[in-house]
Tab-separated table of C-alpha atoms in Angstrom:
chain	number	residue	atom	x	y	z
S	5	MET	CA	98.991	138.744	101.708
S	6	LYS	CA	98.952	135.124	100.454
S	7	ALA	CA	102.585	135.456	99.306
S	8	ILE	CA	103.611	136.693	102.767
S	9	LYS	CA	101.872	133.734	104.451
S	10	THR	CA	103.588	131.293	102.065
S	11	ILE	CA	107.015	132.858	102.667
S	12	LEU	CA	106.426	132.756	106.423
S	13	LEU	CA	105.395	129.084	106.275
S	14	VAL	CA	108.477	128.192	104.193
S	15	ALA	CA	110.725	130.007	106.678
S	16	ILE	CA	109.166	128.156	109.623
S	17	MET	CA	109.431	124.761	107.917
S	18	LEU	CA	113.083	125.363	106.906
S	19	THR	CA	113.878	126.347	110.485
S	20	ILE	CA	112.350	123.081	111.694
S	21	VAL	CA	114.266	121.047	109.097
S	22	THR	CA	117.631	122.629	109.865
S	23	SER	CA	117.157	122.355	113.629
S	24	TYR	CA	116.784	118.586	113.326
S	25	ALA	CA	119.385	118.095	110.599
S	26	SER	CA	122.063	117.207	113.154
S	27	GLU	CA	119.879	114.504	114.719
S	28	GLU	CA	122.170	111.664	115.778
S	29	VAL	CA	120.236	108.441	115.671
S	30	MET	CA	122.485	105.544	116.500
S	31	ASP	CA	125.895	104.284	117.440
S	32	VAL	CA	126.926	100.662	116.948
S	33	PRO	CA	129.571	99.712	119.526
S	34	SER	CA	131.131	96.280	119.751
S	35	LYS	CA	129.577	93.195	121.387
S	36	GLY	CA	126.228	93.464	119.566
S	37	ILE	CA	124.809	96.336	121.622
S	38	THR	CA	123.477	99.335	119.699
S	39	LEU	CA	123.074	102.683	121.417
S	40	LEU	CA	120.037	104.443	120.005
S	41	ARG	CA	120.317	108.208	120.537
S	42	PHE	CA	118.062	111.134	119.725
S	43	SER	CA	118.832	114.772	120.389
S	44	ASN	CA	116.298	117.602	120.525
S	45	VAL	CA	113.359	115.457	121.622
S	46	LYS	CA	110.476	116.469	123.856
S	47	LYS	CA	108.415	114.688	126.440
S	48	GLY	CA	105.609	112.907	124.583
S	49	HIS	CA	107.522	112.213	121.368
S	50	HIS	CA	107.734	108.527	120.669
S	51	TYR	CA	109.679	106.095	118.553
S	52	LYS	CA	109.097	102.607	117.293
S	53	ILE	CA	111.025	99.798	115.665
S	54	ILE	CA	109.233	98.174	112.724
S	55	ASP	CA	110.077	95.086	110.665
S	56	ASP	CA	109.781	94.811	106.869
S	57	LYS	CA	106.230	93.430	107.160
S	58	GLY	CA	105.053	96.581	108.984
S	59	THR	CA	104.833	94.916	112.396
S	60	THR	CA	105.766	97.169	115.300
S	61	LEU	CA	108.317	95.288	117.393
S	62	TYR	CA	108.914	97.946	120.034
S	63	THR	CA	107.522	101.356	120.903
S	64	GLU	CA	108.366	103.839	123.626
S	65	THR	CA	107.256	107.331	124.599
S	66	ILE	CA	110.025	109.749	125.538
S	67	LYS	CA	109.644	111.018	129.087
S	68	ARG	CA	111.993	114.060	129.155
S	69	ASN	CA	113.018	116.968	126.957
S	70	GLY	CA	116.547	117.048	125.526
S	71	ALA	CA	118.662	114.042	124.604
S	72	PHE	CA	117.519	110.434	124.758
S	73	ALA	CA	119.585	107.230	124.674
S	74	LYS	CA	118.736	103.545	125.005
S	75	ARG	CA	120.719	100.337	124.418
S	76	PHE	CA	119.390	97.552	122.192
S	77	ASP	CA	120.723	94.197	121.110
S	78	PHE	CA	119.400	94.212	117.545
S	79	THR	CA	121.400	91.063	116.752
S	80	ALA	CA	118.670	89.146	118.599
S	81	LEU	CA	116.419	89.959	115.611
S	82	ASN	CA	116.307	87.846	112.463
S	83	ASP	CA	118.287	88.911	109.404
S	84	GLY	CA	116.249	91.403	107.394
S	85	SER	CA	115.188	95.012	106.948
S	86	TYR	CA	113.860	97.220	109.743
S	87	THR	CA	113.125	100.880	110.416
S	88	ILE	CA	113.205	103.190	113.395
S	89	GLU	CA	110.544	105.913	113.303
S	90	LEU	CA	110.847	108.930	115.563
S	91	ASP	CA	107.471	110.697	115.769
S	92	LYS	CA	107.930	114.360	116.720
S	93	ASP	CA	105.594	117.356	116.825
S	94	PHE	CA	105.683	118.250	113.129
S	95	GLU	CA	107.609	115.415	111.505
S	96	ILE	CA	108.356	111.709	111.462
S	97	ILE	CA	112.008	110.741	110.947
S	98	ILE	CA	112.403	107.284	109.405
S	99	THR	CA	115.802	105.563	109.524
S	100	PRO	CA	116.110	102.139	107.876
S	101	PHE	CA	118.595	99.510	108.999
S	102	ILE	CA	119.416	95.948	108.065
S	103	ILE	CA	120.638	92.998	110.055
S	104	GLN	CA	122.909	90.514	108.316
S	105	THR	CA	124.629	87.686	110.200
S	106	ASN	CA	124.498	89.520	113.539
S	107	ASN	CA	125.733	92.809	112.040
S	108	VAL	CA	123.564	95.922	112.259
S	109	VAL	CA	123.948	98.426	109.400
S	110	PHE	CA	122.073	101.733	109.538
S	111	LEU	CA	121.256	103.155	106.112
S	112	GLU	CA	121.695	106.847	106.900
S	113	LYS	CA	121.591	107.789	103.199
S	114	ASN	CA	118.051	106.412	103.034
S	115	ARG	CA	116.782	108.410	106.005
S	116	LYS	CA	113.469	110.055	105.209
S	117	VAL	CA	111.507	112.842	106.858
S	118	ILE	CA	107.728	113.023	106.563
S	119	PHE	CA	106.226	116.337	107.567
S	120	LYS	CA	102.894	116.225	109.341
S	121	PRO	CA	100.102	118.568	108.280
S	122	VAL	CA	99.790	121.687	110.406
S	123	VAL	CA	96.197	122.581	111.244
S	124	ARG	CA	94.797	125.625	112.985
S	125	THR	CA	91.545	127.517	113.200
S	126	GLU	CA	91.094	131.262	113.160
S	127	ASN	CA	87.901	133.318	112.776
S	128	ASN	CA	85.805	130.351	111.569
S	129	GLN	CA	88.518	129.402	109.085
S	130	LEU	CA	90.336	126.092	108.935
S	131	LEU	CA	93.958	126.521	107.796
S	132	ILE	CA	95.871	123.433	106.640
S	133	SER	CA	99.538	123.410	105.580
S	134	GLN	CA	101.989	120.621	104.842
S	135	MET	CA	105.497	120.481	103.462
S	136	SER	CA	105.545	117.609	100.957
S	137	LEU	CA	109.050	117.335	99.534
S	138	ASP	CA	108.046	114.378	97.369
S	139	GLU	CA	104.885	116.249	96.294
S	140	GLN	CA	102.456	113.678	97.679
S	141	PRO	CA	98.833	114.908	97.717
S	142	LEU	CA	97.034	115.428	101.022
S	143	ASP	CA	93.551	113.913	101.230
S	144	ILE	CA	91.212	115.637	103.669
S	145	GLU	CA	87.896	114.584	105.209
S	146	LEU	CA	86.119	116.910	107.632
S	147	TYR	CA	83.494	115.607	110.055
S	148	TYR	CA	81.022	117.600	112.118
S	149	ASN	CA	79.235	115.859	115.015
S	150	GLY	CA	80.251	112.475	113.603
S	151	GLU	CA	79.047	113.088	110.028
S	152	ARG	CA	81.370	113.743	107.084
S	153	ILE	CA	80.590	117.172	105.697
S	154	PHE	CA	83.488	117.754	103.335
S	155	LYS	CA	86.129	115.909	101.307
S	156	ASP	CA	89.028	117.439	99.353
S	157	GLN	CA	92.552	116.852	98.106
S	158	ILE	CA	95.408	119.350	98.138
S	159	ALA	CA	98.075	118.575	95.544
S	160	GLY	CA	100.600	119.895	93.073
S	161	ASP	CA	103.339	121.528	95.100
S	162	LYS	CA	106.047	120.956	97.710
S	163	ILE	CA	104.202	123.277	100.091
S	164	LEU	CA	100.515	122.539	100.360
S	165	ASN	CA	98.241	125.277	101.739
S	166	LYS	CA	94.493	125.549	101.889
S	167	ILE	CA	92.026	127.692	103.814
S	168	TYR	CA	88.443	126.537	104.317
S	169	LYS	CA	85.639	128.790	105.537
S	170	LEU	CA	83.532	127.135	108.229
S	171	SER	CA	79.980	128.185	109.049
S	172	ALA	CA	79.781	130.465	112.079
S	173	GLU	CA	76.433	128.840	112.945
S	174	GLU	CA	77.878	125.305	113.142
S	175	LYS	CA	79.445	125.448	116.605
S	176	GLY	CA	80.701	122.277	118.197
S	177	ASP	CA	83.137	119.422	117.700
S	178	TYR	CA	84.968	118.776	114.424
S	179	TYR	CA	87.132	115.847	113.407
S	180	LEU	CA	89.674	116.143	110.589
S	181	SER	CA	91.075	113.006	108.945
S	182	MET	CA	94.057	113.557	106.629
S	183	SER	CA	96.228	111.126	104.697
S	184	SER	CA	99.335	111.481	102.571
S	185	GLY	CA	101.887	108.972	101.336
S	186	GLY	CA	100.200	106.062	103.091
S	187	ARG	CA	100.148	107.883	106.452
S	188	SER	CA	97.074	109.038	108.344
S	189	PHE	CA	96.817	112.076	110.594
S	190	ILE	CA	93.925	113.021	112.876
S	191	LYS	CA	93.049	116.410	114.324
S	192	THR	CA	90.063	117.336	116.464
S	193	PHE	CA	88.973	120.880	117.214
S	194	GLU	CA	85.997	122.801	118.496
S	195	LEU	CA	84.342	125.961	117.207
S	196	LEU	CA	82.903	128.044	119.996
């Protein structure tokens, strides 16, 4: 049964990866204007532009499903390194770019995808899965009614899976704090 669940999770994750593989991020036309484009986005996804110090310079939430395009004059920024992060349902796509003497160069070869942990509850069980291609561990802290009740780390594989049994008597609000590779993810849920 565990092998079937793992195979199913791998199939789902590979489907997600291949569906976004053709993601077109940017086009640099003449006159210093860059057309930033995303395909296959949904309402509520958001993107941000970050400098090399980690400061968010711009952020926007996408308002419609489908394709998205916006023009930027990145040459107005100082020379240096920057990233564009597209935050989707199950992944964050990070595309670095540099600006040198008013030229914008996108480093497509250095594009990175970070998969978010997938969390669900079923029959008083907490199921956590994450695809971690660079095999980063996932640190987990579970809170019940504001108090931390559990701490764990899932590590050692490209596909991280763990099932936790929750007490049927402890109904109410739960808060799950997860971190991996310097990123934090939050999930709240309720047991009825």
